Amino acid sequence: MPAVEEAKPAPNGTRDTDLKIPKKEGEKLSGAELKKQKKAEKTAKRAQQKGADQASSAPSDKAEKPSQAQHGKRKLSTHGAPPNPGLKGQDNKQPAGQKAIPLRPAQSAEKAGTKSPAKNVKRVALFGHLYGQSRRTTIAGTDKDVHPAVLALGLQMSNWVVCGSSARCVGTLLAFKRVIESYVTPPGTSLPRNLTAHLSPQIEYLVSCRPMSASMGNAIRWLKLEINGVDPQMPEERAKADLCEAIDNFIRERITVADQVIVSTAANKIRDGDVILTFAKSNVVQQTLVEAHRQGIKFKVIVVDSRPLFEGKNLAKTLADAGIEVLYSFTHAVAHFMKGATKVFLGAHSMLSNGRLYSRVGTAIVAMMAKDADVPVIVCCESVKFTERVALDSIVTNEMVPPDELRPKSDKTSPLNGWKDLPNLQLLDLMYDVTPAEYIAMVITEHGSLPPSSVPSIYRLSTNT
């Protein structure tokens, strides 16, 4: 018969029957049995040590028994723990012979039950997801690989010096041309593989200054494809020269020549006696009106403008200097002036794939008023601004302008001065809005005049070529 060890009472007063392993004479224990046996011996040793500690203290006091889950954990010593400063007015002394209970550090006012007053957050909840957009105003903390030309362009975009979608696209390509000219391929790699990675910090810096426009995104994707298409065996200087030449051709064909074609087509839509209403400032719309005046067409222009950039002021001044009769107004009077308008010419930040116009905030109001007054709305837009994105409103995707720019800096008596101290006042300054396709009568591009529903076809055509 195999000999079975008798279960002995554990020092803590309990029988340790589940910790003893039956053992046959002359037979070795398995690994699992050895592990259980060592664990049992360790538990018994801890219990014996605990009994010795209890014997040295008052006999009436008993230490709390360790739970089964605490056997494998390291216990922290609590002797001499400082009193809890967060529990005022209470006696922190322990009874004689009882082990000190570990105390948590001092709790904050909120955890203690007294909540601190909530801070006045100057954010509109509906547009809360837009407040995370970065808008860098200095070059501090930029990557060391960012080219000086890109640094200057980023600050110009952040300060609204370079503002329009086409201007930002041209500026980005010209800055990247400078980057390519000064680029040197590191040893052990090739230009197509390393130059694309070298452009990444340049792009990240520009995005940190202002969100990327649709035209910039299309131009950057095209440039990366051009870089990836470079033959690795081609000499570096020749490859760089070819890329710089490709950038010049892109600017000339997709923007400069495209604007000329759009201007020529749009100017033919203007007749003698027309009253053209436009909103804010678009470079291609400005060229169209100047070209129509140069052709001898007699017409008037109504420039509608709004905060915060007041771009229409520059357009009105340019047209007036060219000899065109101009009337300047704000958006609050657009319904009144729309009664006398015959056509509405609008620029675009981008044209979405569902035929909607994504442009400066206030454009949708002007287009809606024109639709109500049965005035045709004509959009002048280059195909480089077309995008595959779809938007139903201007809430999900937009650009947030710092609300302080709504406050006139020169007017010290403005009621918006000190708006951050007013508890119930919040300022919201969005950059763009979305105009429904049914408000638009025609979109003029370098590919011709087309309805808004043809935007996806033109986008595929322009990206494939």
CSV table of C-alpha atoms in Angstrom, one decimal:
chain,number,residue,atom,x,y,z
A,1,MET,CA,0.0,0.0,0.0
A,2,PRO,CA,1.3,3.4,-0.8
A,3,ALA,CA,2.1,5.6,2.2
A,4,VAL,CA,0.0,8.8,2.3
A,5,GLU,CA,1.2,11.7,4.4
A,6,GLU,CA,-1.3,12.7,7.0
A,7,ALA,CA,-2.6,16.2,6.6
A,8,LYS,CA,-1.3,18.3,9.5
A,9,PRO,CA,-3.0,21.4,10.8
A,10,ALA,CA,-1.6,24.6,9.5
A,11,PRO,CA,-0.1,27.2,11.9
A,12,ASN,CA,-3.1,29.5,11.2
A,13,GLY,CA,-5.5,27.0,12.6
A,14,THR,CA,-6.9,25.6,9.4
A,15,ARG,CA,-6.2,22.2,7.9
A,16,ASP,CA,-4.1,22.3,4.8
A,17,THR,CA,-5.5,19.2,3.2
A,18,ASP,CA,-5.6,20.7,-0.2
A,19,LEU,CA,-2.0,21.6,-0.2
A,20,LYS,CA,-0.4,18.2,0.5
A,21,ILE,CA,0.3,15.8,-2.4
A,22,PRO,CA,0.0,12.0,-2.0
A,23,LYS,CA,3.3,10.3,-2.6
A,24,LYS,CA,4.2,6.8,-3.3
A,25,GLU,CA,7.3,5.2,-1.8
A,26,GLY,CA,10.3,5.3,-4.2
A,27,GLU,CA,8.4,7.4,-6.7
A,28,LYS,CA,9.4,10.9,-7.8
A,29,LEU,CA,6.9,13.8,-7.9
A,30,SER,CA,5.9,15.4,-11.2
A,31,GLY,CA,6.6,19.0,-12.0
A,32,ALA,CA,3.1,20.1,-11.1
A,33,GLU,CA,3.2,18.2,-7.8
A,34,LEU,CA,6.5,19.7,-6.9
A,35,LYS,CA,5.1,23.2,-7.7
A,36,LYS,CA,2.1,22.6,-5.4
A,37,GLN,CA,4.3,21.3,-2.6
A,38,LYS,CA,6.6,24.3,-2.8
A,39,LYS,CA,3.6,26.6,-2.7
A,40,ALA,CA,2.2,24.8,0.3
A,41,GLU,CA,5.5,25.1,2.2
A,42,LYS,CA,5.7,28.8,1.3
A,43,THR,CA,2.2,29.4,2.5
A,44,ALA,CA,2.9,27.6,5.8
A,45,LYS,CA,6.1,29.6,6.3
A,46,ARG,CA,4.2,32.9,5.8
A,47,ALA,CA,1.5,31.8,8.2
A,48,GLN,CA,4.1,30.8,10.8
A,49,GLN,CA,5.8,34.2,10.5
A,50,LYS,CA,2.5,35.9,10.8
A,51,GLY,CA,1.7,34.0,14.0
A,52,ALA,CA,5.0,35.1,15.5
A,53,ASP,CA,4.1,38.7,14.7
A,54,GLN,CA,0.7,38.3,16.4
A,55,ALA,CA,2.4,36.8,19.5
A,56,SER,CA,4.6,39.9,20.0
A,57,SER,CA,1.5,42.2,19.9
A,58,ALA,CA,-1.5,42.4,22.2
A,59,PRO,CA,-3.2,39.0,22.4
A,60,SER,CA,-6.7,40.5,22.0
A,61,ASP,CA,-5.9,42.0,18.6
A,62,LYS,CA,-5.8,39.8,15.5
A,63,ALA,CA,-4.3,40.6,12.2
A,64,GLU,CA,-6.5,40.3,9.1
A,65,LYS,CA,-6.0,37.0,7.4
A,66,PRO,CA,-4.4,37.3,3.9
A,67,SER,CA,-6.8,36.3,1.1
A,68,GLN,CA,-5.9,33.6,-1.3
A,69,ALA,CA,-5.4,36.1,-4.1
A,70,GLN,CA,-2.8,38.0,-2.1
A,71,HIS,CA,-0.5,35.0,-1.6
A,72,GLY,CA,1.5,35.6,-4.7
A,73,LYS,CA,1.7,39.4,-4.3
A,74,ARG,CA,4.4,41.5,-2.5
A,75,LYS,CA,3.0,43.2,0.6
A,76,LEU,CA,4.0,46.7,1.3
A,77,SER,CA,5.2,47.6,4.8
A,78,THR,CA,2.8,50.1,6.5
A,79,HIS,CA,4.6,50.5,9.8
A,80,GLY,CA,5.2,54.2,10.5
A,81,ALA,CA,2.9,55.4,7.7
A,82,PRO,CA,2.1,59.1,8.0
A,83,PRO,CA,-1.4,60.2,8.9
A,84,ASN,CA,-3.7,61.0,6.0
A,85,PRO,CA,-3.7,64.8,5.7
A,86,GLY,CA,-6.9,64.6,3.6
A,87,LEU,CA,-9.0,63.3,6.6
A,88,LYS,CA,-9.2,66.4,8.8
A,89,GLY,CA,-10.8,66.2,12.2
A,90,GLN,CA,-10.4,62.4,12.5
A,91,ASP,CA,-8.1,60.6,14.8
A,92,ASN,CA,-5.5,58.8,12.7
A,93,LYS,CA,-4.0,56.8,15.6
A,94,GLN,CA,-4.4,53.0,15.4
A,95,PRO,CA,-5.4,50.9,18.4
A,96,ALA,CA,-2.5,49.3,20.3
A,97,GLY,CA,-1.2,46.2,18.8
A,98,GLN,CA,-3.2,46.6,15.5
A,99,LYS,CA,-1.3,46.7,12.2
A,100,ALA,CA,-1.5,50.1,10.5
A,101,ILE,CA,-3.8,50.2,7.5
A,102,PRO,CA,-2.2,51.7,4.4
A,103,LEU,CA,-3.7,55.1,3.7
A,104,ARG,CA,-4.1,56.7,0.3
A,105,PRO,CA,-2.5,60.1,-0.4
A,106,ALA,CA,-4.4,63.3,0.1
A,107,GLN,CA,-7.4,63.4,-2.2
A,108,SER,CA,-8.4,66.4,-4.3
A,109,ALA,CA,-11.4,68.4,-3.6
A,110,GLU,CA,-13.4,66.7,-6.3
A,111,LYS,CA,-12.6,63.2,-4.9
A,112,ALA,CA,-13.4,64.2,-1.4
A,113,GLY,CA,-16.9,65.1,-2.4
A,114,THR,CA,-16.6,68.9,-3.0
A,115,LYS,CA,-16.4,69.5,-6.7
A,116,SER,CA,-14.5,72.5,-7.9
A,117,PRO,CA,-16.5,74.9,-10.1
A,118,ALA,CA,-16.4,74.0,-13.8
A,119,LYS,CA,-14.3,76.2,-16.0
A,120,ASN,CA,-16.1,78.3,-18.6
A,121,VAL,CA,-15.2,76.5,-21.8
A,122,LYS,CA,-15.6,78.8,-24.8
A,123,ARG,CA,-16.5,76.1,-27.3
A,124,VAL,CA,-19.6,75.4,-29.3
A,125,ALA,CA,-20.5,71.8,-28.6
A,126,LEU,CA,-21.9,71.1,-32.1
A,127,PHE,CA,-18.5,71.9,-33.6
A,128,GLY,CA,-16.3,70.5,-30.8
A,129,HIS,CA,-14.5,68.2,-33.2
A,130,LEU,CA,-13.1,71.1,-35.1
A,131,TYR,CA,-11.3,72.8,-32.2
A,132,GLY,CA,-8.5,70.2,-32.4
A,133,GLN,CA,-7.2,71.7,-35.6
A,134,SER,CA,-3.7,73.1,-35.2
A,135,ARG,CA,-2.8,76.6,-36.4
A,136,ARG,CA,0.9,77.2,-36.1
A,137,THR,CA,1.9,80.9,-35.9
A,138,THR,CA,5.6,80.4,-35.2
A,139,ILE,CA,8.4,78.1,-36.4
A,140,ALA,CA,9.3,77.1,-32.9
A,141,GLY,CA,9.5,73.3,-32.5
A,142,THR,CA,9.5,72.5,-36.2
A,143,ASP,CA,11.4,69.6,-37.7
A,144,LYS,CA,15.0,70.3,-38.6
A,145,ASP,CA,14.4,68.9,-42.1
A,146,VAL,CA,11.8,71.5,-43.0
A,147,HIS,CA,13.1,73.8,-45.8
A,148,PRO,CA,13.2,77.5,-45.2
A,149,ALA,CA,10.9,78.1,-48.2
A,150,VAL,CA,8.3,75.8,-46.6
A,151,LEU,CA,8.7,77.6,-43.3
A,152,ALA,CA,8.0,81.0,-44.9
A,153,LEU,CA,5.0,79.6,-46.8
A,154,GLY,CA,3.5,78.1,-43.7
A,155,LEU,CA,3.6,81.3,-41.8
A,156,GLN,CA,2.1,83.2,-44.8
A,157,MET,CA,-0.8,80.8,-45.0
A,158,SER,CA,-1.3,80.9,-41.2
A,159,ASN,CA,-1.5,84.7,-41.3
A,160,TRP,CA,-3.8,84.8,-44.4
A,161,VAL,CA,-1.2,86.4,-46.6
A,162,VAL,CA,-1.5,83.4,-48.9
A,163,CYS,CA,-5.2,82.6,-48.6
A,164,GLY,CA,-6.9,81.3,-51.8
A,165,SER,CA,-7.0,77.7,-52.7
A,166,SER,CA,-5.2,78.2,-56.0
A,167,ALA,CA,-2.6,80.5,-54.4
A,168,ARG,CA,-1.9,78.0,-51.7
A,169,CYS,CA,-1.6,75.2,-54.3
A,170,VAL,CA,0.9,77.2,-56.4
A,171,GLY,CA,2.8,78.3,-53.3
A,172,THR,CA,3.1,74.7,-52.2
A,173,LEU,CA,4.4,73.5,-55.5
A,174,LEU,CA,6.9,76.3,-55.8
A,175,ALA,CA,8.2,75.6,-52.3
A,176,PHE,CA,8.6,71.9,-53.0
A,177,LYS,CA,10.5,72.9,-56.1
A,178,ARG,CA,13.0,74.7,-53.9
A,179,VAL,CA,13.1,71.6,-51.7
A,180,ILE,CA,13.9,69.3,-54.7
A,181,GLU,CA,16.6,71.7,-56.0
A,182,SER,CA,18.4,71.6,-52.7
A,183,TYR,CA,17.9,67.9,-52.1
A,184,VAL,CA,20.8,65.4,-51.9
A,185,THR,CA,20.2,61.7,-52.0
A,186,PRO,CA,21.8,60.0,-48.9
A,187,PRO,CA,24.3,57.2,-49.6
A,188,GLY,CA,22.8,53.7,-49.9
A,189,THR,CA,19.4,54.8,-51.1
A,190,SER,CA,17.7,56.1,-54.3
A,191,LEU,CA,16.0,59.3,-55.1
A,192,PRO,CA,12.5,57.9,-55.7
A,193,ARG,CA,12.5,56.1,-52.4
A,194,ASN,CA,14.0,58.8,-50.1
A,195,LEU,CA,12.6,62.0,-51.7
A,196,THR,CA,9.0,61.0,-50.9
A,197,ALA,CA,10.0,60.5,-47.2
A,198,HIS,CA,11.9,63.8,-47.3
A,199,LEU,CA,8.7,65.6,-48.3
A,200,SER,CA,6.7,64.2,-45.4
A,201,PRO,CA,7.9,66.7,-42.7
A,202,GLN,CA,7.4,69.5,-45.2
A,203,ILE,CA,3.7,68.5,-45.7
A,204,GLU,CA,3.2,68.0,-41.9
A,205,TYR,CA,4.4,71.5,-41.2
A,206,LEU,CA,2.1,73.0,-43.8
A,207,VAL,CA,-0.9,71.1,-42.4
A,208,SER,CA,0.0,72.3,-38.9
A,209,CYS,CA,-0.3,75.9,-40.2
A,210,ARG,CA,-3.6,75.4,-41.9
A,211,PRO,CA,-5.7,72.4,-43.0
A,212,MET,CA,-4.8,71.2,-46.5
A,213,SER,CA,-7.0,72.4,-49.3
A,214,ALA,CA,-8.4,70.0,-52.0
A,215,SER,CA,-6.1,71.5,-54.7
A,216,MET,CA,-3.0,71.1,-52.5
A,217,GLY,CA,-4.0,67.5,-51.8
A,218,ASN,CA,-4.4,66.8,-55.6
A,219,ALA,CA,-1.1,68.5,-56.4
A,220,ILE,CA,0.8,66.6,-53.7
A,221,ARG,CA,-0.5,63.2,-54.8
A,222,TRP,CA,0.5,64.0,-58.4
A,223,LEU,CA,4.0,65.0,-57.3
A,224,LYS,CA,4.4,61.8,-55.3
A,225,LEU,CA,3.4,59.8,-58.4
A,226,GLU,CA,6.0,61.7,-60.5
A,227,ILE,CA,8.7,61.0,-57.9
A,228,ASN,CA,7.8,57.3,-57.8
A,229,GLY,CA,8.0,57.2,-61.6
A,230,VAL,CA,11.6,58.4,-61.7
A,231,ASP,CA,14.1,55.7,-62.9
A,232,PRO,CA,16.5,54.8,-60.0
A,233,GLN,CA,19.3,54.6,-62.5
A,234,MET,CA,18.9,58.1,-63.8
A,235,PRO,CA,21.5,60.6,-62.6
A,236,GLU,CA,20.3,62.7,-59.7
A,237,GLU,CA,20.8,66.1,-61.3
A,238,ARG,CA,18.8,65.1,-64.3
A,239,ALA,CA,16.0,63.6,-62.2
A,240,LYS,CA,15.7,66.7,-60.1
A,241,ALA,CA,15.6,68.9,-63.3
A,242,ASP,CA,12.9,66.7,-64.7
A,243,LEU,CA,10.8,67.0,-61.5
A,244,CYS,CA,11.2,70.8,-61.4
A,245,GLU,CA,10.1,71.0,-65.1
A,246,ALA,CA,7.1,68.8,-64.3
A,247,ILE,CA,6.1,71.1,-61.5
A,248,ASP,CA,6.3,74.1,-63.8
A,249,ASN,CA,4.2,72.3,-66.4
A,250,PHE,CA,1.6,71.4,-63.8
A,251,ILE,CA,1.2,75.0,-62.6
A,252,ARG,CA,1.0,76.2,-66.2
A,253,GLU,CA,-1.5,73.6,-67.5
A,254,ARG,CA,-3.7,73.0,-64.5
A,255,ILE,CA,-3.9,76.5,-63.1
A,256,THR,CA,-2.6,79.3,-65.3
A,257,VAL,CA,-3.9,78.0,-68.7
A,258,ALA,CA,-7.0,76.6,-67.0
A,259,ASP,CA,-7.8,80.0,-65.6
A,260,GLN,CA,-7.4,81.6,-69.0
A,261,VAL,CA,-9.8,79.1,-70.6
A,262,ILE,CA,-12.3,79.6,-67.8
A,263,VAL,CA,-12.1,83.4,-68.0
A,264,SER,CA,-12.6,83.3,-71.8
A,265,THR,CA,-15.7,81.1,-71.4
A,266,ALA,CA,-17.2,82.9,-68.4
A,267,ALA,CA,-16.7,86.4,-70.0
A,268,ASN,CA,-18.9,85.3,-72.9
A,269,LYS,CA,-21.8,84.7,-70.5
A,270,ILE,CA,-21.8,88.5,-69.6
A,271,ARG,CA,-24.1,90.7,-71.7
A,272,ASP,CA,-24.5,94.5,-72.0
A,273,GLY,CA,-26.7,95.8,-69.1
A,274,ASP,CA,-26.0,92.8,-66.8
A,275,VAL,CA,-25.7,93.3,-63.1
A,276,ILE,CA,-23.2,90.7,-61.8
A,277,LEU,CA,-23.4,89.9,-58.1
A,278,THR,CA,-20.4,88.1,-56.6
A,279,PHE,CA,-19.4,87.1,-53.1
A,280,ALA,CA,-16.0,87.7,-51.3
A,281,LYS,CA,-13.1,87.4,-53.7
A,282,SER,CA,-12.2,84.8,-56.3
A,283,ASN,CA,-9.1,85.3,-58.5
A,284,VAL,CA,-10.8,83.7,-61.6
A,285,VAL,CA,-14.0,85.7,-61.1
A,286,GLN,CA,-12.0,88.9,-60.9
A,287,GLN,CA,-10.1,88.0,-64.1
A,288,THR,CA,-13.5,87.2,-65.8
A,289,LEU,CA,-15.0,90.6,-64.9
A,290,VAL,CA,-11.9,92.5,-66.0
A,291,GLU,CA,-11.8,90.6,-69.3
A,292,ALA,CA,-15.5,91.3,-70.0
A,293,HIS,CA,-14.8,95.0,-69.3
A,294,ARG,CA,-11.8,94.9,-71.6
A,295,GLN,CA,-14.0,93.5,-74.4
A,296,GLY,CA,-16.2,96.6,-74.1
A,297,ILE,CA,-19.2,95.0,-72.4
A,298,LYS,CA,-21.2,97.5,-70.2
A,299,PHE,CA,-22.2,96.0,-66.9
A,300,LYS,CA,-22.3,96.7,-63.2
A,301,VAL,CA,-20.9,94.6,-60.3
A,302,ILE,CA,-22.3,94.1,-56.8
A,303,VAL,CA,-19.7,92.8,-54.4
A,304,VAL,CA,-21.1,91.2,-51.2
A,305,ASP,CA,-18.7,90.7,-48.4
A,306,SER,CA,-18.5,89.5,-44.8
A,307,ARG,CA,-16.2,89.0,-41.8
A,308,PRO,CA,-13.6,88.1,-40.9
A,309,LEU,CA,-11.3,88.5,-43.9
A,310,PHE,CA,-13.3,91.1,-45.9
A,311,GLU,CA,-11.7,89.8,-49.1
A,312,GLY,CA,-14.4,91.6,-51.1
A,313,LYS,CA,-12.8,95.0,-50.4
A,314,ASN,CA,-9.7,94.1,-52.5
A,315,LEU,CA,-12.0,92.8,-55.3
A,316,ALA,CA,-14.1,96.0,-55.2
A,317,LYS,CA,-11.0,98.2,-55.3
A,318,THR,CA,-9.4,96.3,-58.2
A,319,LEU,CA,-12.6,96.4,-60.3
A,320,ALA,CA,-13.1,100.1,-59.5
A,321,ASP,CA,-9.5,100.8,-60.6
A,322,ALA,CA,-10.2,99.0,-63.8
A,323,GLY,CA,-13.1,101.4,-64.6
A,324,ILE,CA,-16.0,99.1,-63.7
A,325,GLU,CA,-19.0,100.4,-61.8
A,326,VAL,CA,-19.0,98.7,-58.4
A,327,LEU,CA,-21.4,98.6,-55.4
A,328,TYR,CA,-20.0,97.1,-52.2
A,329,SER,CA,-22.3,95.7,-49.4
A,330,PHE,CA,-22.4,93.1,-46.6
A,331,THR,CA,-24.4,89.9,-46.5
A,332,HIS,CA,-27.2,91.4,-44.5
A,333,ALA,CA,-28.4,93.3,-47.6
A,334,VAL,CA,-28.0,90.4,-50.2
A,335,ALA,CA,-31.7,89.9,-50.4
A,336,HIS,CA,-32.2,93.5,-51.4
A,337,PHE,CA,-29.5,93.6,-54.0
A,338,MET,CA,-30.4,90.2,-55.4
A,339,LYS,CA,-33.6,91.8,-56.8
A,340,GLY,CA,-31.6,93.8,-59.3
A,341,ALA,CA,-29.0,91.2,-60.2
A,342,THR,CA,-29.1,89.2,-63.5
A,343,LYS,CA,-26.3,86.7,-62.8
A,344,VAL,CA,-24.3,85.5,-59.9
A,345,PHE,CA,-20.6,84.5,-60.3
A,346,LEU,CA,-19.0,82.6,-57.5
A,347,GLY,CA,-15.6,81.1,-56.9
A,348,ALA,CA,-14.9,77.8,-55.3
A,349,HIS,CA,-12.6,76.3,-52.7
A,350,SER,CA,-13.5,72.9,-54.1
A,351,MET,CA,-16.2,71.0,-55.9
A,352,LEU,CA,-17.4,67.9,-54.2
A,353,SER,CA,-18.3,64.6,-55.9
A,354,ASN,CA,-22.0,65.0,-55.1
A,355,GLY,CA,-22.0,68.3,-57.1
A,356,ARG,CA,-22.0,70.5,-54.0
A,357,LEU,CA,-19.9,73.7,-53.8
A,358,TYR,CA,-17.5,74.0,-50.9
A,359,SER,CA,-16.5,77.7,-50.6
A,360,ARG,CA,-16.1,80.7,-48.3
A,361,VAL,CA,-18.8,80.8,-45.6
A,362,GLY,CA,-21.7,82.9,-46.8
A,363,THR,CA,-21.7,81.5,-50.3
A,364,ALA,CA,-24.6,79.2,-49.6
A,365,ILE,CA,-26.8,82.1,-48.4
A,366,VAL,CA,-26.0,84.0,-51.6
A,367,ALA,CA,-26.8,81.0,-53.8
A,368,MET,CA,-30.0,80.3,-51.9
A,369,MET,CA,-31.2,83.9,-52.3
A,370,ALA,CA,-30.3,83.7,-56.0
A,371,LYS,CA,-32.3,80.5,-56.4
A,372,ASP,CA,-35.3,82.1,-54.7
A,373,ALA,CA,-35.0,85.2,-57.0
A,374,ASP,CA,-34.6,83.0,-60.1
A,375,VAL,CA,-31.1,84.3,-60.8
A,376,PRO,CA,-28.7,81.8,-62.4
A,377,VAL,CA,-25.6,80.9,-60.3
A,378,ILE,CA,-22.4,80.3,-62.3
A,379,VAL,CA,-19.4,78.7,-60.5
A,380,CYS,CA,-15.9,79.2,-61.9
A,381,CYS,CA,-13.6,76.4,-60.8
A,382,GLU,CA,-10.5,74.7,-62.1
A,383,SER,CA,-10.5,70.9,-62.2
A,384,VAL,CA,-7.6,70.7,-59.8
A,385,LYS,CA,-10.0,71.8,-57.1
A,386,PHE,CA,-12.4,68.8,-57.8
A,387,THR,CA,-12.3,66.2,-55.1
A,388,GLU,CA,-13.8,62.7,-54.6
A,389,ARG,CA,-15.1,63.7,-51.1
A,390,VAL,CA,-18.8,64.0,-50.4
A,391,ALA,CA,-20.3,66.4,-47.9
A,392,LEU,CA,-24.0,67.0,-47.0
A,393,ASP,CA,-23.3,69.9,-44.6
A,394,SER,CA,-20.5,72.1,-43.3
A,395,ILE,CA,-20.5,70.6,-39.8
A,396,VAL,CA,-18.6,67.4,-40.2
A,397,THR,CA,-15.7,68.9,-42.2
A,398,ASN,CA,-14.7,72.5,-41.9
A,399,GLU,CA,-12.0,74.9,-40.8
A,400,MET,CA,-12.2,76.8,-37.6
A,401,VAL,CA,-10.9,80.4,-37.6
A,402,PRO,CA,-9.7,81.7,-34.2
A,403,PRO,CA,-12.7,83.5,-32.7
A,404,ASP,CA,-10.6,86.5,-31.7
A,405,GLU,CA,-10.5,87.5,-35.4
A,406,LEU,CA,-14.2,88.3,-35.2
A,407,ARG,CA,-13.3,91.1,-32.8
A,408,PRO,CA,-12.2,94.4,-34.4
A,409,LYS,CA,-8.7,95.0,-33.1
A,410,SER,CA,-8.8,98.7,-33.7
A,411,ASP,CA,-12.2,99.3,-32.1
A,412,LYS,CA,-11.6,99.6,-28.3
A,413,THR,CA,-15.3,100.2,-27.7
A,414,SER,CA,-16.4,96.9,-29.4
A,415,PRO,CA,-18.9,94.9,-27.3
A,416,LEU,CA,-16.8,91.8,-28.1
A,417,ASN,CA,-13.9,93.1,-26.1
A,418,GLY,CA,-13.4,90.8,-23.1
A,419,TRP,CA,-15.8,88.2,-24.5
A,420,LYS,CA,-13.8,85.4,-22.8
A,421,ASP,CA,-14.9,86.8,-19.4
A,422,LEU,CA,-18.6,86.7,-20.2
A,423,PRO,CA,-19.9,83.3,-18.9
A,424,ASN,CA,-22.7,82.8,-21.5
A,425,LEU,CA,-21.1,84.1,-24.7
A,426,GLN,CA,-19.4,81.9,-27.3
A,427,LEU,CA,-18.0,83.0,-30.6
A,428,LEU,CA,-18.0,80.7,-33.7
A,429,ASP,CA,-16.1,81.6,-36.8
A,430,LEU,CA,-16.2,78.9,-39.6
A,431,MET,CA,-14.2,79.3,-42.8
A,432,TYR,CA,-16.4,77.4,-45.3
A,433,ASP,CA,-19.9,76.3,-46.0
A,434,VAL,CA,-21.6,73.8,-48.5
A,435,THR,CA,-23.9,75.0,-51.2
A,436,PRO,CA,-26.4,72.4,-52.5
A,437,ALA,CA,-26.1,71.4,-56.1
A,438,GLU,CA,-29.7,72.4,-56.9
A,439,TYR,CA,-28.7,76.1,-56.3
A,440,ILE,CA,-26.0,75.9,-59.0
A,441,ALA,CA,-27.0,76.4,-62.7
A,442,MET,CA,-23.5,75.8,-64.3
A,443,VAL,CA,-19.9,75.0,-63.4
A,444,ILE,CA,-17.3,76.5,-65.8
A,445,THR,CA,-14.0,74.6,-66.0
A,446,GLU,CA,-11.2,74.3,-68.4
A,447,HIS,CA,-13.1,71.3,-69.8
A,448,GLY,CA,-16.1,73.5,-70.6
A,449,SER,CA,-19.4,74.4,-69.1
A,450,LEU,CA,-21.1,71.5,-67.3
A,451,PRO,CA,-23.8,70.8,-64.7
A,452,PRO,CA,-22.8,70.0,-61.1
A,453,SER,CA,-23.7,66.3,-61.6
A,454,SER,CA,-20.7,66.0,-64.0
A,455,VAL,CA,-18.1,66.8,-61.4
A,456,PRO,CA,-17.2,63.1,-60.7
A,457,SER,CA,-16.6,62.5,-64.4
A,458,ILE,CA,-14.3,65.5,-64.7
A,459,TYR,CA,-12.5,64.5,-61.6
A,460,ARG,CA,-11.7,61.0,-63.0
A,461,LEU,CA,-10.7,62.6,-66.3
A,462,SER,CA,-8.3,65.0,-64.6
A,463,THR,CA,-6.7,62.5,-62.3
A,464,ASN,CA,-6.2,59.9,-65.1
A,465,THR,CA,-4.4,62.4,-67.2
